[in-house]
Amino acid sequence: MPTFKLDGKEITAEPGTSILQAALDSGIEIPHYCYHEALTVVGSCRLCLVELNNSPKLVPSCAQNVQDGIEVRTHSDTVKQARESMLEFFLINHPLDCPICDKAGECELQDYTFKYGSSHSRMVEEKRVRPTKDLGGNILLYRNRCVMCTRCVRFYEDIVGESYLTVEDRGYRSDISIFPGKGLTHKMTGNIVEICPVGCLIDKDFLFNARVWNLETTKSVCPGCSAGCSINLQHKDNKIYRIRSRQNTQVNQQWICDDGRYLYHRYEKLERIGFPKKRGGEKLNNTSWAEALSIISDRLALVKRSRESEKVAVVGSAFATNEENYLLYKIFHDEIGCDKFFVYNREAEGEDEVIKSGFTVYSDKSPNYYGAKLILGERTDFWSEIKNGNIEVLYFLNGDIDIKVTDQQKELLKKLDFLFVQCVAMNDLVRLANVALPTAYFAEQSGSYVNAKGHVQKFQSALKPPSETKEGWQILADLYKTFNGGVSFVSVGDVVNDMAQNVSAFKDISFFKLGDEGLRIR
Amino acid sequence: MAQQYFLHNRDNPDSNKIDFYLQNGGYKALETVVKEYSPGEVIEIVKKSGLRGRGGAGFPAGVKWGFVPKYSDKPKYLVSNADESEPGTFKDRYILEKEPHMLLEGIAIASYAIQANIAYNYIRGEFVYGARVFERAVQEAEEKGYLGQNILGSGFNLKVVNHRGAGAYICGEETGLLESLEGKRGWPRLKPPFPAVEGAFKCPTIVNNVETLANVPLIINNGPDWFSSIGPDEKNTGPKLYCVSGHVKKPGLYEFPMGKNLKELIYEDCGGMLNGSLKAVIPGGSSVPVLTADEIDVSMDFDSLAAIGSMLGSAGIIVLDESTCMVDALLNLERFYAHESCGQCTPCREGTTWMVKILQRIERGEGRVEDMDLLDDIAEKINFRTICPLGDAAAMPAASFVKKFRKEFEAHVKKGKCPVKKDKSIKATHAHV
């Protein structure tokens, strides 16, 4: 492997690594715009120029691979001066509108200018002023802020595999442009806002909504399909402002699709259940958690006493976390002796969508089908089981905010003696329940999902659920307590540790070991 | 007058037809090459002749050919760069229109040397007549068996394709040309890899200027020693075309051995200055550093001009007299580069237009004392920091104009207006060709 000197420090890098990447990997910053590790190298921004002992000219470190014995200087006077002048070129026509720019605070033009640039401009001429363009979809092009790095153009060419953007005109008049009649409608479009190093590409969804430094970031996993993309939830005042992709080479590279990016809006519109409910004749009445849980545990205790556990069935969910499904199994199998476990999942929508880079949007829109099956088994057809009259008591853990219950299925549910449901929002299941428990959705709870490839990832709660709504694992841990003499799990990590001991697929896994990127199920 | 090899038939309307060319010994060089020489021998001959690229950079042609990987299983391409668009240059146009078979024979020999079976002639879009003449020449040569399959029974095949550009100066830069040839935006590529290793369609490709290629048959016919004996020394050899424009009595295209004295060329061959006295000469096309009137007693060859801080470039000699405002002249040049910048690299995209705006302001009389240093500094920050030499081409005139004619720039600032009595009524009364 080539060993070379970077600012006097010996560095070894894989052959074929660029000087820039090797520097970044070893913690030395070389400012750059056009270079992006996932995209083709064009070497056009000229910001990453460095001094090389065997070259009379400064070289773009993104386009020069490491060679044995070379000496690279990234902070010599010549390099510093080149950088400063390059930043001056970037800024001469920039409107300096940071106070009203959504990128401010995470803008590489701001950061680099602050670190490497000059505090004043020598340009006294009139600036180039161009109106903002709407590129279709959620994308606005603030042309005055563009640095012509062409990352967005290359994103479509290299990652998506279909061109949506191009550079129009040339020289000083160069302009990012869509093709006639073809707006930015592709599902992967939101990513260009993330890779834009400056405030040129702006997402209408976030436009003027918040200053980024006021947002808190929580690592999470997208529940939008069984790809399980790593995401960051960015929130303040108990409200999500945007979702951004989080790099995870084993799952989503560094991209997310727009279905996932804007998914949080769907939860904002839900009619939440609010309080635990119990049935009183035709009506559902609010009740306390203590009462709701005691109704359930009393009914289950009766089943246990009368040895009628075969009349009890449990439906876990591909939309619930492993911890919820596991606790459900623990209560009903270990405590009640029930052995009818099913997994609820919605029907797949269309085909898997695969783009050039291999990134896939799955047709299975549940986040945890794989995990639910590992814990609860492969059975899914609980409807015919109810139809056959084999079930009297049903505990239905759902979590799917799009569940649709047909009239026929409603009739079947009415045949049950007791229906306990655990749901995120009001739906037909809740309306037919004897007891309904309001549970949190993914952003409000912690837990883990297993994606379609068998990769387990954890996520942490970002928002506080509404006052009488609880995290799913917490509800089930409380229910478990009623059977176990008041001893139960105090954290979601506890549940994972217990699951690791009892479910072979999760052997050796702990909440801590899952880290940020998760682990592959063995 | 010295023996001419390019311009001697300029008055003959049939000079671009194959019959005339054959009567005067045409395609003998190609025949010799395909029948008697190995490709390697051809490269050695051209190396020995000292032929240097006539497009501007002056890189030895034979050495360039030698960079083509010998054992690559990829097809190889030869590209004739006929995208002549350097302001002040009009030599390739003459060859295309009047001596297309010299070029074609050169293309065929060069293709043989690098073992290319397809050659492209990338011709400037505005050269409509030249394109037509060239295409007819290709057809004639194919009919006579000098191009096409099994050329002269040698087993060597060559297809020559004429490809017309769409009007961009940047496509004369060899990698911008290749991108354009592939049907893409004319954005120059990062080098390395150089075209000889990875050029057109990712295959080894040699790009040579039209005049360079047209010299090749002469070298084969007369021998490398003959060629290298022409010119001031063994590094600056062969006949050379000089394009003279501006305030001289007889502007036009001239042919002399490499190393013609510039002063002699202007005052004797071109009949001297048109009206006023000489102020400045741009010796090698608009991109090269300008010379003052005191600097023109110089040999027009690569190394002599380099020694005084300029370049032979494309030998497009632009003569400026005292009625020329140097601010205005530089503004004119910079406006050209700003317009032709591809916009890929930051310094060239932003810097060229910035310079234009400053120059416009100075010319309007709103210049500031610090503007001269600023111009010089912008030029310095563009120079050598771009992907292709267009940045350098825009920077070099700016730096040299400001350095050598600073007083005139300062006079603009002091007076608050342009101090030069301009005469923009030049008429080309005695066009030489």
PDB file of N, CA and C in Angstrom, chain A residues 128-160:
ATOM      1  N   ARG A 128     -24.035  39.372 -10.577  1.00  0.00           N
ATOM      2  CA  ARG A 128     -24.960  38.672 -11.463  1.00  0.00           C
ATOM      3  C   ARG A 128     -26.199  38.304 -10.642  1.00  0.00           C
ATOM      4  N   VAL A 129     -27.341  38.737 -11.088  1.00  0.00           N
ATOM      5  CA  VAL A 129     -28.567  38.455 -10.345  1.00  0.00           C
ATOM      6  C   VAL A 129     -29.511  37.648 -11.231  1.00  0.00           C
ATOM      7  N   ARG A 130     -29.942  36.514 -10.738  1.00  0.00           N
ATOM      8  CA  ARG A 130     -30.840  35.664 -11.524  1.00  0.00           C
ATOM      9  C   ARG A 130     -31.992  35.194 -10.652  1.00  0.00           C
ATOM     10  N   PRO A 131     -33.186  35.182 -11.206  1.00  0.00           N
ATOM     11  CA  PRO A 131     -34.322  34.769 -10.391  1.00  0.00           C
ATOM     12  C   PRO A 131     -34.258  33.290 -10.008  1.00  0.00           C
ATOM     13  N   THR A 132     -34.906  32.980  -8.914  1.00  0.00           N
ATOM     14  CA  THR A 132     -34.970  31.605  -8.439  1.00  0.00           C
ATOM     15  C   THR A 132     -35.890  30.791  -9.346  1.00  0.00           C
ATOM     16  N   LYS A 133     -35.495  29.538  -9.598  1.00  0.00           N
ATOM     17  CA  LYS A 133     -36.310  28.690 -10.479  1.00  0.00           C
ATOM     18  C   LYS A 133     -36.959  27.568  -9.678  1.00  0.00           C
ATOM     19  N   ASP A 134     -38.138  27.208 -10.069  1.00  0.00           N
ATOM     20  CA  ASP A 134     -38.806  26.043  -9.491  1.00  0.00           C
ATOM     21  C   ASP A 134     -38.509  24.865 -10.406  1.00  0.00           C
ATOM     22  N   LEU A 135     -37.836  23.848  -9.887  1.00  0.00           N
ATOM     23  CA  LEU A 135     -37.439  22.725 -10.741  1.00  0.00           C
ATOM     24  C   LEU A 135     -38.471  21.608 -10.736  1.00  0.00           C
ATOM     25  N   GLY A 136     -39.610  21.869 -10.129  1.00  0.00           N
ATOM     26  CA  GLY A 136     -40.617  20.814 -10.034  1.00  0.00           C
ATOM     27  C   GLY A 136     -40.417  20.020  -8.762  1.00  0.00           C
ATOM     28  N   GLY A 137     -41.379  19.207  -8.405  1.00  0.00           N
ATOM     29  CA  GLY A 137     -41.290  18.475  -7.145  1.00  0.00           C
ATOM     30  C   GLY A 137     -41.179  19.473  -6.003  1.00  0.00           C
ATOM     31  N   ASN A 138     -40.306  19.177  -5.072  1.00  0.00           N
ATOM     32  CA  ASN A 138     -40.155  20.057  -3.916  1.00  0.00           C
ATOM     33  C   ASN A 138     -38.943  20.966  -4.026  1.00  0.00           C
ATOM     34  N   ILE A 139     -38.388  21.087  -5.235  1.00  0.00           N
ATOM     35  CA  ILE A 139     -37.070  21.709  -5.333  1.00  0.00           C
ATOM     36  C   ILE A 139     -37.093  23.118  -5.908  1.00  0.00           C
ATOM     37  N   LEU A 140     -36.443  24.020  -5.178  1.00  0.00           N
ATOM     38  CA  LEU A 140     -36.211  25.377  -5.676  1.00  0.00           C
ATOM     39  C   LEU A 140     -34.726  25.545  -5.959  1.00  0.00           C
ATOM     40  N   LEU A 141     -34.415  26.238  -7.062  1.00  0.00           N
ATOM     41  CA  LEU A 141     -33.022  26.490  -7.424  1.00  0.00           C
ATOM     42  C   LEU A 141     -32.731  27.973  -7.209  1.00  0.00           C
ATOM     43  N   TYR A 142     -32.021  28.262  -6.130  1.00  0.00           N
ATOM     44  CA  TYR A 142     -31.592  29.650  -5.868  1.00  0.00           C
ATOM     45  C   TYR A 142     -30.315  29.879  -6.656  1.00  0.00           C
ATOM     46  N   ARG A 143     -30.491  30.339  -7.883  1.00  0.00           N
ATOM     47  CA  ARG A 143     -29.364  30.357  -8.829  1.00  0.00           C
ATOM     48  C   ARG A 143     -28.238  31.285  -8.392  1.00  0.00           C
ATOM     49  N   ASN A 144     -28.566  32.323  -7.655  1.00  0.00           N
ATOM     50  CA  ASN A 144     -27.503  33.250  -7.246  1.00  0.00           C
ATOM     51  C   ASN A 144     -26.531  32.610  -6.266  1.00  0.00           C
ATOM     52  N   ARG A 145     -26.948  31.497  -5.646  1.00  0.00           N
ATOM     53  CA  ARG A 145     -26.085  30.880  -4.641  1.00  0.00           C
ATOM     54  C   ARG A 145     -25.290  29.703  -5.211  1.00  0.00           C
ATOM     55  N   CYS A 146     -25.505  29.366  -6.470  1.00  0.00           N
ATOM     56  CA  CYS A 146     -24.898  28.156  -7.041  1.00  0.00           C
ATOM     57  C   CYS A 146     -23.382  28.306  -7.187  1.00  0.00           C
ATOM     58  N   VAL A 147     -22.646  27.235  -6.874  1.00  0.00           N
ATOM     59  CA  VAL A 147     -21.198  27.237  -7.089  1.00  0.00           C
ATOM     60  C   VAL A 147     -20.810  26.327  -8.258  1.00  0.00           C
ATOM     61  N   MET A 148     -21.784  25.856  -9.009  1.00  0.00           N
ATOM     62  CA  MET A 148     -21.537  25.045 -10.211  1.00  0.00           C
ATOM     63  C   MET A 148     -20.688  23.802  -9.932  1.00  0.00           C
ATOM     64  N   CYS A 149     -20.928  23.174  -8.796  1.00  0.00           N
ATOM     65  CA  CYS A 149     -20.151  21.980  -8.482  1.00  0.00           C
ATOM     66  C   CYS A 149     -20.676  20.785  -9.276  1.00  0.00           C
ATOM     67  N   THR A 150     -21.907  20.878  -9.774  1.00  0.00           N
ATOM     68  CA  THR A 150     -22.593  19.832 -10.556  1.00  0.00           C
ATOM     69  C   THR A 150     -22.807  18.523  -9.796  1.00  0.00           C
ATOM     70  N   ARG A 151     -22.737  18.570  -8.469  1.00  0.00           N
ATOM     71  CA  ARG A 151     -23.050  17.349  -7.715  1.00  0.00           C
ATOM     72  C   ARG A 151     -24.464  16.863  -8.041  1.00  0.00           C
ATOM     73  N   CYS A 152     -25.404  17.801  -8.147  1.00  0.00           N
ATOM     74  CA  CYS A 152     -26.805  17.420  -8.384  1.00  0.00           C
ATOM     75  C   CYS A 152     -26.962  16.754  -9.750  1.00  0.00           C
ATOM     76  N   VAL A 153     -26.248  17.298 -10.739  1.00  0.00           N
ATOM     77  CA  VAL A 153     -26.323  16.719 -12.084  1.00  0.00           C
ATOM     78  C   VAL A 153     -25.785  15.296 -12.059  1.00  0.00           C
ATOM     79  N   ARG A 154     -24.649  15.144 -11.389  1.00  0.00           N
ATOM     80  CA  ARG A 154     -24.005  13.830 -11.349  1.00  0.00           C
ATOM     81  C   ARG A 154     -24.766  12.839 -10.469  1.00  0.00           C
ATOM     82  N   PHE A 155     -25.492  13.350  -9.475  1.00  0.00           N
ATOM     83  CA  PHE A 155     -26.283  12.454  -8.638  1.00  0.00           C
ATOM     84  C   PHE A 155     -27.259  11.655  -9.499  1.00  0.00           C
ATOM     85  N   TYR A 156     -27.943  12.359 -10.396  1.00  0.00           N
ATOM     86  CA  TYR A 156     -28.902  11.647 -11.243  1.00  0.00           C
ATOM     87  C   TYR A 156     -28.188  10.697 -12.203  1.00  0.00           C
ATOM     88  N   GLU A 157     -27.059  11.147 -12.754  1.00  0.00           N
ATOM     89  CA  GLU A 157     -26.347  10.299 -13.714  1.00  0.00           C
ATOM     90  C   GLU A 157     -25.724   9.081 -13.042  1.00  0.00           C
ATOM     91  N   ASP A 158     -25.076   9.289 -11.916  1.00  0.00           N
ATOM     92  CA  ASP A 158     -24.291   8.220 -11.298  1.00  0.00           C
ATOM     93  C   ASP A 158     -25.109   7.337 -10.359  1.00  0.00           C
ATOM     94  N   ILE A 159     -26.026   7.926  -9.634  1.00  0.00           N
ATOM     95  CA  ILE A 159     -26.733   7.173  -8.598  1.00  0.00           C
ATOM     96  C   ILE A 159     -28.097   6.692  -9.100  1.00  0.00           C
ATOM     97  N   VAL A 160     -28.859   7.621  -9.683  1.00  0.00           N
ATOM     98  CA  VAL A 160     -30.202   7.248 -10.130  1.00  0.00           C
ATOM     99  C   VAL A 160     -30.139   6.496 -11.463  1.00  0.00           C
TER     100      VAL A 160
END
